[in-house]
Coordinates of C-alpha atoms in Angstrom, one line a residue:
Chain A
M789 CA -39.2 -6.1 -14.9
I790 CA -36.3 -5.3 -17.1
E791 CA -33.5 -2.8 -16.4
E792 CA -34.4 -2.2 -12.7
E793 CA -30.7 -1.7 -11.8
G794 CA -29.9 0.3 -15.0
A795 CA -26.1 -0.4 -14.8
R796 CA -25.5 -0.3 -18.5
F797 CA -27.2 3.1 -19.2
S798 CA -26.7 4.7 -15.8
A799 CA -30.4 5.2 -15.2
S800 CA -32.8 2.7 -13.7
L801 CA -36.4 1.4 -13.5
Y802 CA -37.0 1.5 -17.2
G803 CA -39.5 -1.4 -17.2
S804 CA -41.9 0.2 -14.7
R805 CA -41.3 3.7 -16.0
A806 CA -42.3 2.5 -19.5
M807 CA -45.4 0.7 -18.1
T808 CA -46.4 4.0 -16.4
G809 CA -45.8 6.2 -19.5
K810 CA -42.7 7.9 -18.2
I811 CA -40.3 7.0 -21.0
D812 CA -40.5 8.5 -24.5
V813 CA -38.5 8.0 -27.7
A814 CA -36.3 11.1 -27.1
Q815 CA -35.1 9.7 -23.8
L816 CA -34.3 6.3 -25.4
K817 CA -32.2 8.1 -28.0
Q818 CA -30.5 10.4 -25.4
R819 CA -29.3 7.8 -22.9
K820 CA -26.1 6.0 -24.0
D821 CA -23.9 3.3 -22.5
S822 CA -20.1 3.7 -22.1
T823 CA -19.5 2.7 -25.7
G824 CA -21.9 5.3 -27.1
I825 CA -24.8 2.9 -27.9
S826 CA -28.2 4.5 -27.2
M827 CA -31.0 2.6 -25.4
Y828 CA -33.0 3.2 -28.7
D829 CA -30.4 1.3 -30.7
A830 CA -29.9 -1.4 -28.1
L831 CA -33.7 -2.1 -28.0
R832 CA -33.7 -2.3 -31.8
D833 CA -30.8 -4.7 -31.8
F834 CA -32.7 -7.0 -29.3
G835 CA -35.6 -7.1 -31.8
F836 CA -37.9 -4.5 -30.2
N837 CA -39.4 -1.6 -31.9
P838 CA -38.4 1.4 -29.7
D839 CA -40.7 3.8 -31.7
E840 CA -43.7 1.8 -30.1
I841 CA -42.5 2.5 -26.5
D842 CA -46.0 4.1 -25.8
Q843 CA -47.6 0.6 -26.2
A844 CA -45.8 -0.4 -23.0
R845 CA -48.1 1.9 -21.0
R846 CA -50.9 0.1 -19.1
P847 CA -54.3 1.8 -19.3
D848 CA -55.6 3.5 -16.2
G849 CA -57.4 1.2 -13.8
S850 CA -56.1 -2.0 -15.6
V851 CA -53.8 -3.0 -12.8
K852 CA -55.4 -3.9 -9.5
A853 CA -52.2 -4.1 -7.4
F854 CA -48.5 -4.4 -7.7
L855 CA -46.6 -6.6 -5.2
E856 CA -42.8 -6.7 -5.1
L857 CA -40.8 -9.2 -3.1
H858 CA -37.1 -8.2 -2.6
I859 CA -34.1 -8.8 -0.5
E860 CA -33.6 -6.0 2.1
Q861 CA -30.1 -5.1 0.8
G862 CA -29.4 -3.7 4.3
P863 CA -28.6 -5.2 7.7
V864 CA -31.7 -4.4 9.7
L865 CA -33.7 -7.7 9.5
E866 CA -30.7 -9.9 10.1
T867 CA -29.5 -7.8 13.0
E868 CA -33.0 -8.0 14.6
N869 CA -33.4 -11.7 13.7
L870 CA -36.6 -11.1 11.8
D871 CA -38.2 -12.9 8.8
I872 CA -40.1 -10.2 7.0
G873 CA -39.8 -6.4 6.5
I874 CA -43.1 -4.8 5.6
V875 CA -42.2 -1.6 3.7
R876 CA -44.3 1.4 4.4
S877 CA -42.4 4.0 2.3
I878 CA -39.6 4.1 -0.2
V879 CA -36.9 6.8 -0.1
G880 CA -36.9 9.4 -2.9
I881 CA -33.9 9.3 -5.3
N882 CA -32.2 12.1 -7.2
E883 CA -29.6 11.1 -9.7
L884 CA -27.3 13.9 -10.9
S885 CA -24.6 13.9 -13.5
I886 CA -21.9 16.5 -13.1
L887 CA -19.8 17.3 -16.2
V888 CA -16.6 19.2 -15.4
K889 CA -15.0 21.0 -18.4
G890 CA -11.4 22.1 -18.1
R891 CA -8.5 22.4 -20.7
Q892 CA -6.5 19.3 -21.7
G893 CA -2.7 19.7 -21.7
H894 CA 0.7 18.1 -21.1
A895 CA 1.2 17.2 -17.5
G896 CA 4.9 18.4 -17.6
T897 CA 4.9 21.6 -19.6
I898 CA 2.0 23.6 -18.3
P899 CA 2.8 25.5 -15.1
M900 CA 0.2 25.1 -12.3
H901 CA -1.0 28.7 -12.6
L902 CA -1.9 28.3 -16.3
R903 CA -3.9 25.0 -15.8
A904 CA -7.6 24.5 -16.1
D905 CA -7.5 21.0 -14.5
A906 CA -10.9 19.3 -14.6
M907 CA -9.9 16.6 -12.2
D908 CA -8.7 19.1 -9.5
I909 CA -12.1 20.8 -9.6
A910 CA -14.1 17.5 -9.7
A911 CA -12.2 16.2 -6.7
K912 CA -12.8 19.4 -4.7
V913 CA -16.6 18.9 -5.3
I914 CA -16.7 15.1 -4.7
A915 CA -14.6 15.4 -1.5
Q916 CA -17.5 17.2 0.2
I917 CA -20.5 15.3 -1.1
A918 CA -20.6 12.6 1.6
D919 CA -20.0 15.4 4.3
I920 CA -23.0 17.3 2.9
A921 CA -25.2 14.2 3.2
R922 CA -24.0 13.7 6.8
A923 CA -24.7 17.4 7.6
V924 CA -28.2 17.3 6.2
G925 CA -28.8 14.1 8.3
G926 CA -32.1 12.3 8.9
G927 CA -30.8 9.1 7.2
T928 CA -30.0 11.0 4.0
V929 CA -27.3 9.4 1.9
A930 CA -25.2 10.5 -1.1
T931 CA -22.9 8.5 -3.3
V932 CA -20.5 9.1 -6.1
G933 CA -20.4 5.7 -7.7
S934 CA -19.0 6.4 -11.2
I935 CA -16.5 8.7 -12.7
S936 CA -14.9 9.0 -16.1
V937 CA -11.9 11.2 -17.2
K938 CA -11.0 12.4 -20.7
P939 CA -8.5 11.6 -22.1
G940 CA -7.4 9.6 -19.1
G941 CA -3.6 9.4 -19.7
Y942 CA -1.5 9.6 -16.5
N943 CA 0.6 12.3 -18.2
I944 CA -2.2 14.4 -19.5
I945 CA -4.1 17.2 -17.6
P946 CA -7.7 16.0 -17.7
G947 CA -9.8 18.2 -20.1
E948 CA -13.1 16.6 -18.9
V949 CA -14.4 14.7 -15.9
E950 CA -17.9 13.4 -15.5
F951 CA -19.3 11.8 -12.4
S952 CA -22.6 10.7 -10.9
V953 CA -24.3 11.7 -7.7
D954 CA -27.0 9.5 -6.1
I955 CA -29.0 11.2 -3.3
R956 CA -31.6 9.4 -1.2
S957 CA -33.9 10.2 1.7
A958 CA -37.4 9.4 2.9
N959 CA -37.8 13.2 3.2
A960 CA -38.0 15.1 -0.1
E961 CA -36.8 18.4 1.4
Q962 CA -33.6 16.7 2.6
I963 CA -32.9 15.5 -1.0
D964 CA -33.5 19.0 -2.3
S965 CA -31.2 20.4 0.4
V966 CA -28.3 18.1 -0.6
E967 CA -28.7 19.1 -4.3
Q968 CA -28.9 22.8 -3.4
R969 CA -25.7 22.5 -1.3
I970 CA -23.9 20.7 -4.1
R971 CA -24.9 23.4 -6.5
E972 CA -23.6 26.1 -4.1
L973 CA -20.4 24.1 -3.6
V974 CA -19.9 23.9 -7.4
D975 CA -20.3 27.7 -7.6
V976 CA -17.7 28.2 -4.9
V977 CA -15.2 25.8 -6.3
T978 CA -15.4 27.0 -9.9
H979 CA -15.5 30.7 -8.9
G980 CA -12.7 32.6 -10.7
S981 CA -11.6 29.3 -12.5
E982 CA -11.6 28.6 -16.2
V983 CA -13.1 25.2 -15.3
K984 CA -16.9 25.0 -15.7
C985 CA -19.4 22.5 -14.4
E986 CA -22.7 21.4 -16.0
I987 CA -25.2 19.7 -13.6
S988 CA -27.9 17.6 -15.2
N989 CA -30.7 15.7 -13.6
L990 CA -30.9 12.0 -14.8
M991 CA -33.7 10.9 -12.6
K992 CA -35.8 12.4 -9.8
I993 CA -38.3 10.3 -7.8
A994 CA -40.1 11.6 -4.8
P995 CA -40.5 9.4 -1.6
V996 CA -43.4 7.1 -2.1
Q997 CA -45.9 5.5 0.4
M998 CA -47.1 1.9 -0.1
A999 CA -50.9 1.3 -0.2
M1000 CA -52.1 1.2 3.4
H1001 CA -54.6 -1.7 2.9
I1002 CA -51.8 -3.9 1.4
V1003 CA -49.4 -3.0 4.3
E1004 CA -52.1 -4.0 6.8
Q1005 CA -52.8 -7.3 4.9
E1006 CA -49.1 -8.2 4.8
T1007 CA -48.9 -7.5 8.6
V1008 CA -51.8 -9.8 9.4
I1009 CA -50.8 -12.6 7.1
A1010 CA -47.2 -12.6 8.4
Q1011 CA -48.6 -12.8 12.0
N1012 CA -51.0 -15.6 11.0
L1013 CA -48.1 -17.6 9.5
G1014 CA -46.1 -17.2 12.7
L1015 CA -43.4 -15.1 11.1
H1016 CA -41.5 -12.3 12.8
S1017 CA -41.9 -9.0 10.9
R1018 CA -41.5 -5.2 11.3
M1019 CA -42.4 -2.1 9.5
M1020 CA -39.6 -0.3 7.7
S1021 CA -38.8 2.1 4.9
S1022 CA -36.7 1.1 1.9
G1023 CA -33.4 2.9 1.3
A1024 CA -33.2 1.4 -2.2
G1025 CA -35.4 2.4 -5.1
H1026 CA -37.8 -0.3 -6.5
D1027 CA -40.3 -0.7 -9.3
A1028 CA -43.0 -0.6 -6.6
M1029 CA -42.3 3.1 -6.1
I1030 CA -43.0 3.8 -9.8
M1031 CA -46.0 1.5 -10.0
A1032 CA -47.5 3.2 -6.9
A1033 CA -48.4 6.2 -9.1
V1034 CA -50.9 4.1 -11.1
T1035 CA -52.0 1.3 -8.7
N1036 CA -51.9 0.1 -5.1
A1037 CA -48.4 -1.1 -4.5
G1038 CA -46.8 -3.3 -1.8
L1039 CA -43.2 -4.2 -1.1
L1040 CA -41.9 -6.9 1.2
F1041 CA -38.3 -7.6 2.3
V1042 CA -36.5 -10.8 3.3
P1043 CA -33.1 -10.6 5.1
S1044 CA -29.8 -10.0 3.3
L1045 CA -26.7 -11.8 4.7
A1046 CA -24.6 -9.1 6.5
G1047 CA -26.7 -6.5 4.7
R1048 CA -24.6 -6.9 1.6
S1049 CA -26.0 -6.2 -1.9
H1050 CA -24.7 -5.3 -5.4
C1051 CA -21.6 -7.3 -4.7
P1052 CA -20.6 -11.0 -5.0
E1053 CA -21.3 -11.6 -1.3
E1054 CA -25.0 -10.9 -1.8
W1055 CA -27.0 -13.8 -0.3
T1056 CA -30.4 -14.9 1.1
D1057 CA -31.1 -18.5 2.1
Y1058 CA -33.8 -20.4 0.2
E1059 CA -35.8 -20.9 3.5
Q1060 CA -35.8 -17.1 4.0
L1061 CA -37.0 -16.5 0.4
Q1062 CA -39.8 -19.1 1.0
K1063 CA -41.2 -17.1 4.0
G1064 CA -41.6 -14.0 1.8
I1065 CA -43.2 -16.0 -1.0
E1066 CA -45.8 -17.5 1.5
V1067 CA -46.8 -14.1 2.7
Y1068 CA -47.3 -12.9 -0.9
L1069 CA -49.2 -16.1 -1.9
H1070 CA -51.8 -15.2 0.8
T1071 CA -51.7 -11.5 0.0
V1072 CA -52.5 -12.3 -3.7
L1073 CA -55.2 -14.7 -2.7
G1074 CA -56.7 -11.9 -0.5
L1075 CA -56.5 -9.2 -3.1
A1076 CA -58.0 -11.6 -5.7
E1077 CA -60.8 -12.2 -3.1
V1078 CA -60.2 -15.9 -3.2
V1079 CA -61.1 -17.6 0.1
N1080 CA -57.9 -18.8 1.8
Chain B
M864 CA 11.8 4.7 -30.0
I865 CA 8.7 2.7 -29.1
E866 CA 6.3 3.4 -26.2
E867 CA 7.7 6.8 -25.2
E868 CA 4.2 8.0 -24.1
G869 CA 3.2 4.7 -22.5
A870 CA -0.5 5.4 -22.7
R871 CA -1.6 1.8 -23.0
F872 CA 0.4 0.5 -20.0
S873 CA 0.4 3.7 -18.0
A874 CA 4.2 3.7 -17.8
S875 CA 6.5 5.3 -20.4
L876 CA 9.9 5.3 -22.1
Y877 CA 10.1 1.6 -22.5
G878 CA 12.2 1.7 -25.7
S879 CA 15.1 3.7 -24.1
R880 CA 14.7 2.0 -20.8
A881 CA 15.1 -1.4 -22.5
M882 CA 18.2 -0.1 -24.4
T883 CA 19.8 1.0 -21.1
G884 CA 19.0 -2.3 -19.3
K885 CA 16.3 -0.9 -17.0
I886 CA 13.5 -3.3 -18.0
D887 CA 13.4 -7.0 -17.0
V888 CA 10.9 -9.8 -17.7
A889 CA 9.2 -9.5 -14.3
Q890 CA 8.3 -5.9 -15.1
L891 CA 6.9 -6.9 -18.5
K892 CA 4.7 -9.4 -16.8
Q893 CA 3.6 -7.1 -14.1
R894 CA 2.4 -4.1 -16.1
K895 CA -1.0 -4.6 -17.7
D896 CA -3.3 -2.5 -19.8
S897 CA -6.9 -1.7 -18.9
T898 CA -8.1 -5.0 -20.3
G899 CA -5.6 -7.0 -18.2
I900 CA -3.2 -7.8 -21.1
S901 CA 0.5 -7.7 -19.8
M902 CA 3.3 -6.0 -21.8
Y903 CA 4.8 -9.5 -21.9
D904 CA 1.8 -11.0 -23.7
A905 CA 1.4 -7.9 -25.9
L906 CA 5.1 -8.2 -27.0
R907 CA 4.7 -11.9 -27.8
D908 CA 1.5 -11.2 -29.8
F909 CA 3.4 -8.6 -31.9
G910 CA 6.0 -11.3 -32.7
F911 CA 8.7 -10.4 -30.3
N912 CA 10.3 -12.7 -27.7
P913 CA 9.9 -10.9 -24.4
D914 CA 12.2 -13.3 -22.6
E915 CA 15.1 -11.9 -24.7
I916 CA 14.5 -8.3 -23.4
D917 CA 18.2 -8.2 -22.2
Q918 CA 19.3 -8.3 -25.9
A919 CA 17.8 -4.8 -26.3
R920 CA 20.6 -3.4 -24.0
R921 CA 23.4 -1.6 -25.9
P922 CA 26.9 -2.4 -24.7
D923 CA 28.7 0.3 -22.7
G924 CA 30.6 2.7 -24.9
S925 CA 28.8 1.5 -28.1
V926 CA 26.7 4.7 -28.5
K927 CA 28.6 7.9 -29.2
A928 CA 25.7 10.3 -28.6
F929 CA 21.9 10.5 -28.5
L930 CA 20.2 13.4 -30.1
E931 CA 16.4 14.0 -29.8
L932 CA 14.4 16.6 -31.7
H933 CA 11.0 17.3 -30.2
I934 CA 8.2 19.9 -30.1
E935 CA 8.3 22.0 -27.0
Q936 CA 4.9 21.0 -25.8
G937 CA 4.7 24.3 -24.0
P938 CA 4.2 28.0 -24.8
V939 CA 7.6 29.5 -24.2
L940 CA 9.2 29.5 -27.7
E941 CA 6.0 30.7 -29.4
T942 CA 5.5 33.5 -26.8
E943 CA 9.1 34.7 -27.2
N944 CA 9.0 34.3 -31.0
L945 CA 12.0 31.9 -31.1
D946 CA 12.9 29.1 -33.5
I947 CA 14.9 26.8 -31.3
G948 CA 14.9 25.7 -27.6
I949 CA 18.3 24.3 -26.5
V950 CA 17.5 22.0 -23.5
R951 CA 20.0 22.1 -20.7
S952 CA 18.1 19.9 -18.2
I953 CA 15.0 17.7 -18.1
V954 CA 12.7 17.6 -15.1
G955 CA 12.6 14.6 -12.9
I956 CA 9.4 12.6 -13.0
N957 CA 7.8 10.6 -10.2
E958 CA 4.8 8.4 -11.2
L959 CA 2.7 7.1 -8.3
S960 CA -0.3 4.9 -8.3
I961 CA -2.6 5.2 -5.3
L962 CA -5.0 2.3 -4.7
V963 CA -7.9 3.2 -2.3
K964 CA -9.6 0.2 -0.8
G965 CA -13.0 0.6 0.9
R966 CA -16.1 -1.6 1.2
Q967 CA -18.6 -1.9 -1.7
G968 CA -22.3 -1.6 -0.9
H969 CA -25.7 -0.5 -2.0
A970 CA -25.9 3.3 -2.4
G971 CA -29.4 3.4 -0.7
T972 CA -29.3 1.0 2.2
I973 CA -26.0 1.7 4.0
P974 CA -26.2 4.7 6.3
M975 CA -23.4 7.2 6.0
H976 CA -21.8 6.3 9.3
L977 CA -21.5 2.6 8.3
R978 CA -19.8 3.3 5.0
A979 CA -16.2 2.7 3.9
D980 CA -16.5 4.8 0.7
A981 CA -13.3 4.5 -1.4
M982 CA -14.4 7.4 -3.7
D983 CA -14.9 9.8 -0.7
I984 CA -11.4 9.1 0.6
A985 CA -9.8 9.2 -2.9
A986 CA -11.5 12.6 -3.7
K987 CA -10.3 14.0 -0.3
V988 CA -6.7 13.1 -1.4
I989 CA -6.9 14.2 -5.0
A990 CA -8.5 17.5 -4.1
Q991 CA -5.3 18.7 -2.4
I992 CA -2.6 17.4 -4.9
A993 CA -2.5 20.4 -7.1
D994 CA -2.5 22.7 -4.1
I995 CA 0.5 20.7 -2.7
A996 CA 2.4 21.3 -6.0
R997 CA 1.6 25.0 -5.8
A998 CA 2.8 25.1 -2.2
V999 CA 6.1 23.4 -3.0
G1000 CA 6.6 25.9 -5.9
G1001 CA 9.7 26.4 -8.0
G1002 CA 7.9 25.2 -11.2
T1003 CA 6.9 21.9 -9.6
V1004 CA 3.8 20.4 -11.2
A1005 CA 1.5 17.5 -10.1
T1006 CA -1.3 15.9 -12.1
V1007 CA -4.0 13.2 -11.5
G1008 CA -4.6 12.2 -15.1
S1009 CA -6.3 8.8 -14.7
I1010 CA -8.8 7.2 -12.3
S1011 CA -10.8 4.0 -12.2
V1012 CA -13.6 3.0 -9.9
K1013 CA -14.8 -0.5 -9.0
P1014 CA -17.4 -1.5 -9.6
G1015 CA -18.4 1.8 -11.1
G1016 CA -22.2 1.7 -10.9
Y1017 CA -23.9 5.0 -10.0
N1018 CA -26.0 3.2 -7.4
I1019 CA -23.1 1.4 -5.7
I1020 CA -20.7 2.7 -3.0
P1021 CA -17.2 2.2 -4.6
G1022 CA -15.2 -0.6 -3.1
E1023 CA -12.0 0.4 -4.8
V1024 CA -10.6 3.5 -6.5
E1025 CA -7.2 3.7 -8.2
F1026 CA -5.6 6.9 -9.5
S1027 CA -2.3 8.1 -10.9
V1028 CA -0.2 11.0 -9.7
D1029 CA 2.5 12.5 -12.0
I1030 CA 5.0 14.8 -10.2
R1031 CA 7.7 16.8 -12.0
S1032 CA 10.3 19.3 -11.2
A1033 CA 13.9 20.3 -12.2
N1034 CA 14.7 20.0 -8.5
A1035 CA 14.7 16.4 -7.1
E1036 CA 14.1 17.6 -3.6
Q1037 CA 10.9 19.3 -4.6
I1038 CA 9.6 16.1 -6.2
D1039 CA 10.4 14.2 -3.0
S1040 CA 8.7 17.0 -1.0
V1041 CA 5.4 16.6 -3.0
E1042 CA 5.5 12.8 -2.6
Q1043 CA 6.1 13.1 1.2
R1044 CA 3.3 15.6 1.6
I1045 CA 0.9 13.3 -0.4
R1046 CA 1.9 10.4 1.9
E1047 CA 1.2 12.5 5.0
L1048 CA -2.1 13.7 3.5
V1049 CA -3.1 10.0 2.9
D1050 CA -2.3 9.2 6.5
V1051 CA -4.4 12.1 7.8
V1052 CA -7.4 11.4 5.5
T1053 CA -7.5 7.7 6.2
H1054 CA -6.9 8.1 10.0
G1055 CA -9.7 6.3 11.9
S1056 CA -11.3 5.2 8.6
E1057 CA -11.9 1.6 7.5
V1058 CA -10.7 2.8 4.0
K1059 CA -7.0 2.0 3.4
C1060 CA -4.6 3.4 0.7
E1061 CA -1.6 1.6 -0.9
I1062 CA 0.9 3.9 -2.7
S1063 CA 3.1 2.3 -5.3
N1064 CA 5.9 3.9 -7.3
L1065 CA 5.5 3.2 -11.1
M1066 CA 8.4 5.2 -12.2
K1067 CA 11.0 7.5 -10.6
I1068 CA 13.5 9.4 -12.8
A1069 CA 15.8 12.1 -11.4
P1070 CA 16.3 15.5 -13.2
V1071 CA 18.9 15.0 -15.9
Q1072 CA 21.5 17.3 -17.5
M1073 CA 22.2 17.2 -21.2
A1074 CA 25.9 16.8 -22.3
M1075 CA 27.5 20.3 -22.1
H1076 CA 29.6 19.9 -25.3
I1077 CA 26.4 19.1 -27.2
V1078 CA 24.6 22.0 -25.7
E1079 CA 27.4 24.3 -26.7
Q1080 CA 27.6 22.9 -30.2
E1081 CA 23.8 23.3 -30.7
T1082 CA 24.1 26.9 -29.6
V1083 CA 26.8 27.8 -32.0
I1084 CA 25.2 26.0 -34.9
A1085 CA 21.8 27.7 -34.3
Q1086 CA 23.6 31.1 -34.3
N1087 CA 25.6 30.3 -37.5
L1088 CA 22.3 29.3 -39.2
G1089 CA 20.8 32.7 -38.2
L1090 CA 18.2 31.1 -36.0
H1091 CA 16.8 32.6 -32.7
S1092 CA 17.3 30.3 -29.8
R1093 CA 17.3 30.2 -26.0
M1094 CA 18.4 27.8 -23.3
M1095 CA 15.6 26.1 -21.4
S1096 CA 14.7 23.1 -19.3
S1097 CA 12.2 20.5 -20.4
G1098 CA 9.0 20.0 -18.4
A1099 CA 8.3 16.8 -20.2
G1100 CA 10.2 13.5 -19.9
H1101 CA 12.0 12.3 -23.0
D1102 CA 14.1 9.3 -24.1
A1103 CA 17.1 11.6 -24.0
M1104 CA 16.9 11.7 -20.1
I1105 CA 17.1 7.9 -20.1
M1106 CA 19.9 7.7 -22.7
A1107 CA 21.9 10.3 -20.8
A1108 CA 22.8 7.6 -18.3
V1109 CA 24.9 5.7 -20.9
T1110 CA 26.0 8.3 -23.5
N1111 CA 26.2 12.0 -24.2
A1112 CA 22.6 13.3 -24.8
G1113 CA 21.2 16.3 -26.4
L1114 CA 17.6 17.6 -26.8
L1115 CA 16.3 20.3 -29.1
F1116 CA 12.9 21.9 -29.1
V1117 CA 10.9 23.6 -31.9
P1118 CA 7.8 25.7 -31.1
S1119 CA 4.3 24.2 -30.3
L1120 CA 1.2 26.1 -31.5
A1121 CA -0.3 27.8 -28.4
G1122 CA 1.9 25.4 -26.3
R1123 CA -0.7 22.6 -26.8
S1124 CA 0.3 19.0 -26.7
H1125 CA -1.2 15.6 -26.1
C1126 CA -4.5 16.9 -27.6
P1127 CA -6.0 17.1 -31.1
E1128 CA -4.8 20.8 -31.4
E1129 CA -1.1 19.8 -31.2
W1130 CA 0.7 21.5 -34.2
T1131 CA 4.1 22.7 -35.4
D1132 CA 4.6 24.1 -38.9
Y1133 CA 6.8 22.2 -41.4
E1134 CA 9.1 25.3 -41.7
Q1135 CA 9.6 25.2 -37.9
L1136 CA 10.4 21.5 -37.9
Q1137 CA 12.9 22.1 -40.7
K1138 CA 14.9 24.6 -38.6
G1139 CA 15.3 22.0 -35.9
I1140 CA 16.4 19.4 -38.4
E1141 CA 19.0 21.7 -39.9
V1142 CA 20.5 22.4 -36.4
Y1143 CA 20.7 18.6 -35.9
L1144 CA 22.1 17.9 -39.3
H1145 CA 25.1 20.1 -38.5
T1146 CA 25.3 18.7 -34.9
V1147 CA 25.5 15.1 -36.2
L1148 CA 28.1 16.1 -38.8
G1149 CA 30.1 17.8 -36.0
L1150 CA 29.9 14.8 -33.7
A1151 CA 30.8 12.5 -36.5
E1152 CA 33.8 14.7 -37.1
V1153 CA 32.8 15.3 -40.8
V1154 CA 33.9 18.7 -42.0
N1155 CA 30.9 21.0 -42.6

């Protein structure tokens, strides 16, 4: 699966989204990396024909099941000394981009009362986003992971600030509640100001359940292999949540050292990986109705 | 004068600071641009020998006067329909860099109460900086013009955020007061948090007076030429404030269209520039004791 993380174009899961017919040519042209190159142009440069994106779509009924083996990316399995996490549900994800438009100017010659400082307003919004997620509760998380400032000189009042907001929860209503409170906060913070905010939705994926017969099969096989497992929900998005719309999906976790992920310290021992692979070997044999 | 703005290396006035002996080799090696190239290496690549930076220093008494003609970069002259601003003092500037160190992690799998989110803490500080400048008053301004986030992915909790703070005032005590309040704010915001802040001072320049006999000469000449002028202080830093430490310095403003500067709309008509040049032609002739 390509582009699961989506770091370059700040939007993820393109491989599975293309396979399930959720990407069109207009989206490929719209999404650009930090240097202004669109996905459309990047695909063409790699030798693909982006105009034929529809051909990535798999026909209905053509995929029997989709199984995904992943590291947990969290501390639960390691803390509880378990081998396998059997994922029952994956949290929903809402990716927002908030563009704050002020008026650029010299940092020394414009008195405070004549400024329209995009950074000041952006910071007043960002400063409350984690608190909003905590207030909504129920395991809901919100993260501002990227920000860019134009023009970005230390002696220039920012004319434009753009930042991302990543909201996740196993409960769709809690995700909507965080977005709603952020929108209200933006209205309050920009009220009476010359600074304006535009909120756009880059990606919105509802919480997803894994196929119950696969979850049951994974549980029995882990037990038969003498492995220690537990049911859990996934706080990270995965291709399995996209594929679940068109086929039976399963997702299995193996432990992450200290729960670390998306950083140089990310690690899972080979022996731990092997246990996950063995559970899925037998799951595939079972789904394929091969005696094992 | 090279590198007055200092955009590439986020620290300004290098030409005049070198001429007045305020730059050493260690500083050239320490200051780096966004790609990690030091001023030391950049100078060498341009064909200079950075180890001989001391040779840029002008001997004491070797400079009779330093005159600087600049656009106002603010709206005062245009608003009052004047030709010339005769600068009596230049505001002091304090450039801080604040490095916020948290713990990087996956945006979906780390619950809110286990996070050390550098962006959350940075935003809580930045959100109050403009308000602090307003509270201190007396024309004091503060600006956060640049910010960078590591690693910067929308689905990663930031491990590190670094931002600049530019503080200016004609009153040195007001500058110190803003810095002090920011330091207290940082203590309050990081209290009990795993996130830590390091504050470093990139540049600190006290408010500076222009030489009184030059100010008087500029005033008389403008009047003799039939130009409309006023006394003012400069909200922007200029090489004249550095050179004032070693010689008699003067600074003259011509109007800026709509007070805009450091942006594509920056503009001064040629006729307006000419009036400033004429005042300085006669000021130079006077200082050189040529009859005019």
